[in-house]
Short mmCIF file of C-alpha atoms in Angstrom, two decimals:
data_model
loop_
_atom_site.label_atom_id
_atom_site.label_comp_id
_atom_site.label_asym_id
_atom_site.label_seq_id
_atom_site.Cartn_x
_atom_site.Cartn_y
_atom_site.Cartn_z
CA UNK A 1 89.65 39.98 40.05
CA UNK A 2 90.76 41.92 36.95
CA UNK A 3 92.35 44.76 37.04
CA UNK A 4 93.49 48.17 35.03
CA UNK A 5 97.09 46.61 34.42
CA UNK A 6 95.55 43.15 33.33
CA UNK A 7 97.74 42.02 30.53
CA UNK A 8 94.44 39.82 29.09
CA UNK A 9 91.29 39.88 29.71
CA UNK A 10 88.42 38.15 29.02
CA UNK A 11 86.43 39.98 26.20
CA UNK A 12 83.23 37.58 23.66
CA UNK A 13 85.77 37.15 21.06
CA UNK A 14 88.00 35.63 23.37
CA UNK A 15 91.34 35.99 25.44
CA UNK A 16 92.51 39.47 24.22
CA UNK A 17 95.96 41.52 25.57
CA UNK A 18 94.83 44.96 24.62
CA UNK A 19 98.60 46.33 25.14
CA UNK A 20 99.35 44.22 22.27
CA UNK A 21 96.13 44.04 20.48
CA UNK A 22 95.82 40.83 19.24
CA UNK A 23 93.76 38.02 21.48
CA UNK A 24 94.91 34.14 21.75
CA UNK A 25 92.94 31.08 20.49
CA UNK A 26 89.92 33.88 19.69
CA UNK A 27 86.24 32.05 19.29
CA UNK A 28 85.07 34.97 16.68
CA UNK A 29 86.99 36.61 14.02
CA UNK A 30 89.47 39.16 14.91
CA UNK A 31 91.92 41.39 13.73
CA UNK A 32 95.30 39.57 14.94
CA UNK A 33 95.21 35.50 16.92
CA UNK A 34 98.01 34.41 18.30
CA UNK A 35 97.12 30.49 18.21
CA UNK A 36 98.17 28.28 20.91
CA UNK A 37 97.78 24.75 18.48
CA UNK A 38 95.64 23.88 15.56
CA UNK A 39 92.78 21.68 17.33
CA UNK A 40 89.37 22.97 15.89
CA UNK A 41 88.07 24.68 19.06
CA UNK A 42 91.79 26.60 19.13
CA UNK A 43 92.45 27.42 15.37
CA UNK A 44 89.51 29.06 13.97
CA UNK A 45 88.71 30.23 10.96
CA UNK A 46 88.13 34.16 9.93
CA UNK A 47 90.86 36.14 11.36
CA UNK A 48 92.50 39.14 9.72
CA UNK A 49 96.05 37.44 10.73
CA UNK A 50 97.58 34.55 12.78
CA UNK A 51 100.40 34.15 14.58
CA UNK A 52 102.02 30.41 16.15
CA UNK A 53 104.99 28.97 16.70
CA UNK A 54 106.90 27.05 13.60
CA UNK A 55 105.45 23.98 14.20
CA UNK A 56 102.18 24.50 13.89
CA UNK A 57 102.09 25.90 10.72
CA UNK A 58 101.43 22.28 8.62
CA UNK A 59 98.32 21.91 10.93
CA UNK A 60 97.18 25.36 10.44
CA UNK A 61 98.02 25.16 6.82
CA UNK A 62 95.90 21.52 6.65
CA UNK A 63 93.53 23.33 8.54
CA UNK A 64 92.57 26.56 7.89
CA UNK A 65 94.32 26.18 4.53
CA UNK A 66 96.47 30.07 2.53
CA UNK A 67 95.49 32.14 5.67
CA UNK A 68 97.86 35.27 6.63
CA UNK A 69 100.24 33.52 8.77
CA UNK A 70 103.23 34.40 10.90
CA UNK A 71 105.40 31.57 11.82
CA UNK A 72 108.00 32.20 15.34
CA UNK A 73 110.34 30.22 16.10
CA UNK A 74 110.10 28.33 19.95
CA UNK A 75 111.60 31.02 22.61
CA UNK A 76 112.21 34.26 20.42
CA UNK A 77 110.64 37.26 21.59
CA UNK A 78 108.40 39.04 18.84
CA UNK A 79 106.92 42.13 19.31
CA UNK A 80 102.92 42.85 19.33
CA UNK A 81 102.04 46.42 20.21
CA UNK A 82 103.54 47.72 23.45
CA UNK A 83 104.45 43.97 24.41
CA UNK A 84 107.32 41.08 24.04
CA UNK A 85 105.51 37.63 22.89
CA UNK A 86 107.32 34.98 22.81
CA UNK A 87 105.89 30.65 21.96
CA UNK A 88 107.30 28.27 24.22
CA UNK A 89 105.98 24.46 24.22
CA UNK A 90 103.62 23.34 25.50
CA UNK A 91 103.54 19.39 24.62
CA UNK A 92 99.73 18.94 24.27
CA UNK A 93 99.95 18.55 20.15
CA UNK A 94 102.65 19.39 17.26
CA UNK A 95 103.67 22.56 17.65
CA UNK A 96 101.84 23.58 20.42
CA UNK A 97 102.54 26.48 22.71
CA UNK A 98 102.03 28.31 25.56
CA UNK A 99 102.10 32.33 24.76
CA UNK A 100 104.61 34.50 27.33
CA UNK A 101 103.34 37.84 26.99
CA UNK A 102 106.05 41.06 28.69
CA UNK A 103 105.26 44.38 29.19
CA UNK A 104 108.46 45.34 31.25
CA UNK A 105 106.47 45.30 34.60
CA UNK A 106 104.83 41.65 34.64
CA UNK A 107 104.50 38.27 32.57
CA UNK A 108 101.84 36.41 32.18
CA UNK A 109 101.75 32.66 30.37
CA UNK A 110 98.29 31.45 28.83
CA UNK A 111 99.38 27.70 28.44
CA UNK A 112 96.52 26.74 25.71
CA UNK A 113 96.43 22.98 26.31
CA UNK A 114 99.03 21.11 27.25
CA UNK A 115 100.29 17.70 29.11
CA UNK A 116 103.58 17.23 31.25
CA UNK A 117 103.78 13.62 30.08
CA UNK A 118 106.41 12.09 27.13
CA UNK A 119 105.07 12.32 23.78
CA UNK A 120 107.68 11.49 20.97
CA UNK A 121 105.11 13.17 18.93
CA UNK A 122 105.85 16.89 19.88
CA UNK A 123 108.67 19.11 21.72
CA UNK A 124 107.95 18.56 25.71
CA UNK A 125 105.89 21.06 27.57
CA UNK A 126 109.19 23.84 29.10
CA UNK A 127 107.94 25.00 32.14
CA UNK A 128 107.86 29.11 31.75
CA UNK A 129 107.95 31.54 35.39
CA UNK A 130 105.88 34.27 35.34
CA UNK A 131 103.40 36.37 37.60
CA UNK A 132 100.24 35.37 36.51
CA UNK A 133 99.28 31.62 34.39
CA UNK A 134 96.37 31.08 32.51
CA UNK A 135 95.91 27.54 33.08
CA UNK A 136 93.44 24.69 31.34
CA UNK A 137 91.54 22.55 33.83
CA UNK A 138 89.96 20.00 31.30
CA UNK A 139 90.90 17.07 33.93
CA UNK A 140 91.40 18.83 37.47
CA UNK A 141 89.75 16.43 39.89
CA UNK A 142 92.03 14.38 41.84
CA UNK A 143 90.74 10.91 40.17
CA UNK A 144 92.66 11.63 37.01
CA UNK A 145 95.90 10.68 37.35
CA UNK A 146 97.22 9.21 33.46
CA UNK A 147 99.31 5.45 33.43
CA UNK A 148 102.82 5.02 31.41
CA UNK A 149 101.72 6.03 27.95
CA UNK A 150 104.16 2.95 26.67
CA UNK A 151 102.39 0.55 28.85
CA UNK A 152 99.00 1.84 27.48
CA UNK A 153 99.98 0.54 24.20
CA UNK A 154 101.39 -2.44 24.91
CA UNK A 155 97.54 -3.01 26.25
CA UNK A 156 96.52 -1.64 23.07
CA UNK A 157 98.92 -3.98 20.96
CA UNK A 158 97.26 -7.25 22.95
CA UNK A 159 94.14 -6.36 22.66
CA UNK A 160 94.78 -6.06 18.99
CA UNK A 161 96.29 -10.03 19.11
CA UNK A 162 93.20 -10.84 21.48
CA UNK A 163 91.31 -9.80 19.24
CA UNK A 164 92.97 -11.89 16.17
CA UNK A 165 92.30 -15.21 18.13
CA UNK A 166 88.71 -14.64 18.11
CA UNK A 167 88.71 -13.54 14.46
CA UNK A 168 87.44 -10.15 15.15
CA UNK A 169 89.00 -6.80 14.06
CA UNK A 170 89.87 -4.04 16.75
CA UNK A 171 88.53 -0.90 15.97
CA UNK A 172 89.99 1.67 18.16
CA UNK A 173 88.63 5.33 18.48
CA UNK A 174 90.95 8.50 19.11
CA UNK A 175 90.46 11.76 18.33
CA UNK A 176 91.74 12.73 14.81
CA UNK A 177 94.51 15.02 15.55
CA UNK A 178 97.23 14.49 18.09
CA UNK A 179 95.65 11.34 19.75
CA UNK A 180 95.87 9.07 16.41
CA UNK A 181 99.73 10.29 16.04
CA UNK A 182 100.01 9.93 19.53
CA UNK A 183 99.28 5.69 19.77
CA UNK A 184 100.77 5.43 16.32
CA UNK A 185 104.28 6.93 17.66
CA UNK A 186 103.79 4.66 20.83
CA UNK A 187 102.59 1.27 19.20
CA UNK A 188 105.98 1.57 16.60
CA UNK A 189 108.00 0.27 19.41
CA UNK A 190 105.65 -2.55 20.44
CA UNK A 191 103.84 -4.16 17.28
CA UNK A 192 104.73 -4.80 13.35
CA UNK A 193 102.00 -5.03 11.86
CA UNK A 194 100.20 -2.01 10.03
CA UNK A 195 97.63 -0.12 11.33
CA UNK A 196 94.24 1.14 9.22
CA UNK A 197 93.10 4.28 9.04
CA UNK A 198 89.67 6.21 8.80
CA UNK A 199 90.05 8.86 6.22
CA UNK A 200 89.39 11.10 8.66
CA UNK A 201 92.31 10.31 10.71
CA UNK A 202 94.81 9.28 7.62
CA UNK A 203 94.59 13.22 6.27
CA UNK A 204 96.16 14.27 9.89
CA UNK A 205 98.87 11.44 10.31
CA UNK A 206 99.98 12.72 6.66
CA UNK A 207 100.68 16.15 8.20
CA UNK A 208 102.49 14.56 10.90
CA UNK A 209 104.45 12.03 8.93
CA UNK A 210 105.70 15.10 6.48
CA UNK A 211 106.74 17.21 9.76
CA UNK A 212 109.22 13.72 9.89
CA UNK A 213 107.18 12.16 13.41
CA UNK A 214 107.59 8.25 13.31
CA UNK A 215 105.37 6.83 13.26
CA UNK A 216 104.13 3.22 12.63
CA UNK A 217 102.78 1.87 9.24
CA UNK A 218 100.02 2.87 8.21
CA UNK A 219 96.91 1.80 5.22
CA UNK A 220 93.60 3.29 4.34
CA UNK A 221 90.73 1.57 4.97
CA UNK A 222 89.39 3.11 1.43
CA UNK A 223 92.35 0.89 -0.11
CA UNK A 224 90.95 -2.52 1.56
CA UNK A 225 87.85 -2.91 -0.61
CA UNK A 226 84.28 -2.66 1.00
CA UNK A 227 83.96 -5.65 2.68
CA UNK A 228 87.75 -6.42 3.76
CA UNK A 229 89.33 -9.48 5.68
CA UNK A 230 89.10 -7.39 9.23
CA UNK A 231 89.93 -10.27 11.78
CA UNK A 232 93.07 -9.37 13.90
CA UNK A 233 93.91 -5.59 11.96
CA UNK A 234 93.64 -2.68 14.39
CA UNK A 235 91.61 0.09 12.80
CA UNK A 236 91.81 4.02 13.95
CA UNK A 237 88.59 5.91 13.24
CA UNK A 238 87.54 9.14 14.88
CA UNK A 239 85.00 8.75 17.93
CA UNK A 240 81.93 10.17 14.98
CA UNK A 241 82.69 6.91 13.60
CA UNK A 242 80.58 4.93 16.15
CA UNK A 243 77.45 3.22 15.78
CA UNK A 244 77.49 4.45 11.88
CA UNK A 245 77.37 2.07 8.72
CA UNK A 246 80.76 2.45 8.25
CA UNK A 247 81.65 0.17 11.00
CA UNK A 248 79.74 -2.36 9.32
CA UNK A 249 82.20 -3.71 6.98
CA UNK A 250 84.64 -4.94 9.79
CA UNK A 251 82.30 -7.92 10.59
CA UNK A 252 83.05 -9.13 13.85
CA UNK A 253 84.53 -6.25 15.19
CA UNK A 254 85.36 -5.13 19.00
CA UNK A 255 85.07 -1.04 19.92
CA UNK A 256 88.11 0.43 22.11
CA UNK A 257 88.18 4.01 23.29
CA UNK A 258 91.93 5.96 23.83
CA UNK A 259 90.90 9.18 26.08
CA UNK A 260 91.20 10.34 29.22
CA UNK A 261 87.92 9.98 29.92
CA UNK A 262 88.28 6.38 30.45
CA UNK A 263 89.61 6.66 33.00
CA UNK A 264 85.90 6.68 34.95
CA UNK A 265 84.29 3.89 34.04
CA UNK A 266 80.98 5.01 34.11
CA UNK A 267 82.27 7.02 30.52
CA UNK A 268 83.35 3.48 28.92
CA UNK A 269 79.52 2.50 29.79
CA UNK A 270 77.65 5.75 28.21
CA UNK A 271 80.53 4.96 24.87
CA UNK A 272 79.12 1.21 24.66
CA UNK A 273 82.63 0.68 23.71
CA UNK A 274 84.80 -2.80 24.63
CA UNK A 275 87.31 -1.30 25.95
CA UNK A 276 88.84 1.74 27.37
CA UNK A 277 92.69 2.70 27.01
CA UNK A 278 93.52 5.65 29.00
CA UNK A 279 95.92 8.10 27.16
CA UNK A 280 95.13 11.76 27.48
CA UNK A 281 96.60 14.34 25.72
CA UNK A 282 96.29 17.55 28.85
CA UNK A 283 97.62 17.33 32.50
CA UNK A 284 95.94 15.19 34.88
CA UNK A 285 96.16 16.67 38.70
CA UNK A 286 98.78 15.75 39.83
CA UNK A 287 100.53 17.62 36.80
CA UNK A 288 97.96 20.45 37.09
CA UNK A 289 99.17 20.72 40.67
CA UNK A 290 102.81 20.81 39.99
CA UNK A 291 103.10 23.15 36.66
CA UNK A 292 101.00 25.95 38.47
CA UNK A 293 104.07 25.44 41.55
CA UNK A 294 106.60 25.48 38.87
CA UNK A 295 105.85 28.62 37.31
CA UNK A 296 105.75 30.61 40.56
CA UNK A 297 102.59 32.52 39.56
CA UNK A 298 100.77 34.35 42.00
CA UNK A 299 97.75 34.05 40.52
CA UNK A 300 96.39 31.60 38.66
CA UNK A 301 93.17 31.60 35.40
CA UNK A 302 91.81 28.14 34.78
CA UNK A 303 90.39 28.22 31.72
CA UNK A 304 87.72 25.11 30.51
CA UNK A 305 86.76 21.77 32.02
CA UNK A 306 86.43 21.26 36.28
CA UNK A 307 87.43 25.05 37.04
CA UNK A 308 84.71 24.93 39.89
CA UNK A 309 87.15 22.13 41.67
CA UNK A 310 90.80 23.54 41.27
CA UNK A 311 89.99 27.12 42.38
CA UNK A 312 88.91 26.52 45.34
CA UNK A 313 91.47 23.98 45.82
CA UNK A 314 94.12 26.64 44.98
CA UNK A 315 92.26 29.26 47.42
CA UNK A 316 92.40 27.76 50.42
CA UNK A 317 96.54 27.19 49.96
CA UNK A 318 96.89 30.59 49.50
CA UNK A 319 96.52 31.10 45.86
CA UNK A 320 94.90 33.88 43.96
CA UNK A 321 92.79 32.04 41.83
CA UNK A 322 89.62 32.73 39.81
CA UNK A 323 88.27 31.51 36.07
CA UNK A 324 87.77 32.28 32.54
CA UNK A 325 84.32 31.21 31.33
CA UNK A 326 85.87 30.32 27.88
CA UNK A 327 84.65 28.56 24.19
CA UNK A 328 87.23 25.94 24.59
CA UNK A 329 86.04 22.40 24.14
CA UNK A 330 89.17 20.21 25.99
CA UNK A 331 89.29 16.78 25.48
CA UNK A 332 86.32 16.29 22.90
#
């Protein structure tokens, strides 16, 4: 339960630190926001000022435009009100950070979204010791255990070649910020044919390229004409493209989806996709438990996801655990 000395509390606008007078990833307009990363459910317009990691600047400029932005180097403390704040790598997407808050008596860490798997497109997760750890719980069920992403990338390349033999295009649905870039970075080692990109994905890929992230060569679908010869091509598109007339231009094709949700066959059927590739930018069940242990935190607060499974599991093992009901979307 919340106490009077809690460094972070839940308010209608979002997670709030009274001692520093700032919100973390607020979902309503506030005077001062500390942003963990650039996904739309964490970085929203309308804030008076934004604080973020230096690595997040390209994404936030792309998503939010010319907003009052204060960039901070990773791990370097800065003062907000009566607390020292520092941003530490979360391993989620380019520039993603955990927020460390220190008032001299206790240390809290708000993780934002994070993962522990290697990812060539962003800085690896850093374990930050703390007294209270605010963790995501997107995939907090024992069923979620991620395979090696490099092996999954090889499966995607093999799928494209199989489609080529049948005269089909391979259309891979993946989220436009983070997931698409990670797939392209992993494919660079296992395929040499350029991928075609939906316009919504091409914009984010350009941001990553400008930040110096090596990825597979790409072309835009718009460059290929109205009815291109797409047989054997790997085409990356956002999930919103599924079932739209946009797909018809490719003629015969197979539809794939790259997501942690593809761990469950039922999700593949509901999505009506031919192939599911298990790649997630969130921590799986073992990584969540590993991280909670490594922080040394005596108190855990879980947000968005399967909090109803994680909290009882932790309590049964003697860990003080509770939930904040937030407006974060998880992997959607």
